[in-house]
CSV table of C-alpha atoms in Angstrom, one decimal:
chain,number,residue,atom,x,y,z
G,1,MET,CA,49.1,4.8,-34.4
G,2,PRO,CA,52.4,4.5,-36.3
G,3,THR,CA,54.1,1.3,-35.5
G,4,ALA,CA,57.4,-0.3,-36.1
G,5,THR,CA,56.8,-3.1,-38.6
G,6,LYS,CA,57.9,-6.5,-37.5
G,7,THR,CA,58.8,-9.1,-40.0
G,8,ARG,CA,55.8,-11.3,-40.4
G,9,LYS,CA,56.4,-14.9,-39.3
G,10,THR,CA,54.5,-17.8,-40.7
G,11,THR,CA,52.2,-19.5,-38.2
G,12,THR,CA,54.5,-22.5,-38.2
G,13,GLU,CA,57.2,-20.2,-36.7
G,14,MET,CA,54.9,-19.1,-33.8
G,15,GLU,CA,53.9,-20.7,-30.6
G,16,VAL,CA,50.4,-21.1,-29.4
G,17,THR,CA,49.7,-19.0,-26.3
G,18,SER,CA,46.4,-18.9,-24.4
G,19,ILE,CA,45.4,-15.7,-22.6
G,20,ARG,CA,42.1,-14.8,-21.0
G,21,LEU,CA,40.4,-11.6,-22.2
G,22,GLU,CA,37.1,-10.1,-21.1
G,23,ARG,CA,34.5,-10.7,-23.8
G,24,GLU,CA,34.0,-6.9,-24.1
G,25,LEU,CA,37.8,-6.4,-24.7
G,26,LYS,CA,37.9,-9.1,-27.3
G,27,ASP,CA,34.9,-7.7,-29.1
G,28,LYS,CA,36.4,-4.2,-29.1
G,29,LEU,CA,39.7,-5.5,-30.5
G,30,LYS,CA,37.9,-7.3,-33.2
G,31,ALA,CA,36.0,-4.2,-34.1
G,32,ILE,CA,39.1,-2.0,-34.4
G,33,SER,CA,41.3,-4.6,-36.1
G,34,GLY,CA,39.5,-4.6,-39.4
G,35,ASN,CA,41.0,-6.9,-42.0
G,36,MET,CA,44.1,-7.3,-39.9
G,37,GLY,CA,42.3,-9.6,-37.4
G,38,TYR,CA,42.4,-9.1,-33.6
G,39,GLN,CA,45.2,-11.6,-33.0
G,40,ALA,CA,47.5,-9.8,-35.4
G,41,LEU,CA,46.5,-6.5,-33.7
G,42,ILE,CA,47.4,-7.9,-30.3
G,43,ARG,CA,50.8,-9.1,-31.6
G,44,ASP,CA,51.5,-5.6,-33.0
G,45,ILE,CA,50.5,-4.0,-29.6
G,46,LEU,CA,52.7,-6.4,-27.7
G,47,TRP,CA,55.7,-5.8,-30.1
G,48,ASN,CA,55.2,-2.0,-29.7
G,49,TYR,CA,55.2,-2.4,-25.9
G,50,VAL,CA,58.3,-4.5,-25.9
G,51,GLN,CA,60.1,-2.0,-28.2
G,52,GLN,CA,59.1,1.0,-26.1
G,53,LYS,CA,60.3,-0.7,-22.9
G,54,SER,CA,63.6,-1.9,-24.5
G,55,GLY,CA,64.4,1.5,-26.0
G,56,THR,CA,64.3,0.3,-29.6
G,57,TYR,CA,61.0,1.9,-30.5
G,58,ARG,CA,61.4,4.5,-33.2
G,59,PRO,CA,58.1,5.9,-34.2
G,60,THR,CA,57.7,7.5,-37.6
G,61,PHE,CA,55.7,10.7,-37.9
G,62,SER,CA,55.2,13.4,-40.6
G,63,ARG,CA,54.5,17.1,-40.3
G,64,GLN,CA,50.8,16.3,-41.1
G,65,ASP,CA,50.6,14.3,-37.8
G,66,ILE,CA,51.4,17.4,-35.7
G,67,ARG,CA,48.5,19.4,-34.3
G,68,ALA,CA,50.4,21.8,-32.1
G,69,THR,CA,53.9,22.6,-30.8
G,70,PHE,CA,55.2,23.7,-27.4
G,71,GLU,CA,58.5,25.2,-26.5
G,72,ALA,CA,60.6,23.0,-24.1
G,73,ILE,CA,64.1,22.4,-22.8
G,74,ALA,CA,65.5,18.9,-23.3
G,75,GLN,CA,66.1,17.2,-20.0
G,76,LYS,CA,68.2,14.5,-21.6
G,77,ASP,CA,69.6,14.0,-25.1
G,78,GLU,CA,66.7,13.5,-27.5
G,79,ARG,CA,66.3,12.9,-31.2
G,80,CYS,CA,64.0,14.9,-33.4
G,81,VAL,CA,61.3,12.5,-34.6
G,82,LEU,CA,61.1,14.2,-38.0
G,83,SER,CA,64.8,14.7,-38.9
G,84,GLY,CA,66.7,12.3,-36.5
G,85,GLU,CA,68.8,15.3,-35.5
G,86,LEU,CA,70.3,15.2,-32.0
G,87,ILE,CA,68.8,17.6,-29.5
G,88,PRO,CA,71.4,17.8,-26.7
G,89,GLU,CA,70.5,17.9,-23.0
G,90,ASN,CA,69.6,21.4,-21.7
G,91,SER,CA,69.0,22.7,-25.3
G,92,PRO,CA,65.8,24.4,-26.6
G,93,MET,CA,63.5,22.1,-28.4
G,94,PHE,CA,59.8,21.7,-29.1
G,95,LEU,CA,57.3,19.1,-28.2
G,96,GLY,CA,54.8,18.2,-30.9
G,97,LEU,CA,51.3,17.1,-30.1
G,98,THR,CA,50.2,14.6,-32.7
G,99,THR,CA,46.7,13.8,-33.9
G,100,ASN,CA,46.9,10.6,-31.8
G,101,GLY,CA,47.8,12.5,-28.6
G,102,ASP,CA,51.5,11.6,-28.6
G,103,LEU,CA,54.1,14.2,-27.5
G,104,ILE,CA,57.2,13.9,-29.7
G,105,PRO,CA,60.5,15.7,-29.6
G,106,LEU,CA,61.2,18.2,-32.4
G,107,SER,CA,64.3,20.3,-33.2
G,108,PRO,CA,63.8,24.1,-33.5
G,109,GLN,CA,65.0,23.9,-37.1
G,110,MET,CA,62.1,21.4,-38.0
G,111,VAL,CA,59.5,23.7,-36.4
G,112,ALA,CA,60.9,26.8,-38.1
G,113,ALA,CA,61.0,25.1,-41.6
């Protein structure tokens, strides 16, 4: 999953917070976190959630991440994830289905290229 990279803080700049997790959830987080460690993974997940909810999340994708495209009409102004080009409201656009199952806005020019 592409993520917006946060500047890594030293542990002295962080606050200790205790949360309760089911053992199974903690074990699964450990298994998928690899060398990153599950606490760093949880921080990344939380930062991504905050950025998505605040509107500052700008995922990065490449053409290789797109499995399929679908024609659509923009219901509001959008930005093409590949080019950053504005897709005005009520304009033709495409939705790209990524390998991770995300639907991302694409300009017609990026799909035709």
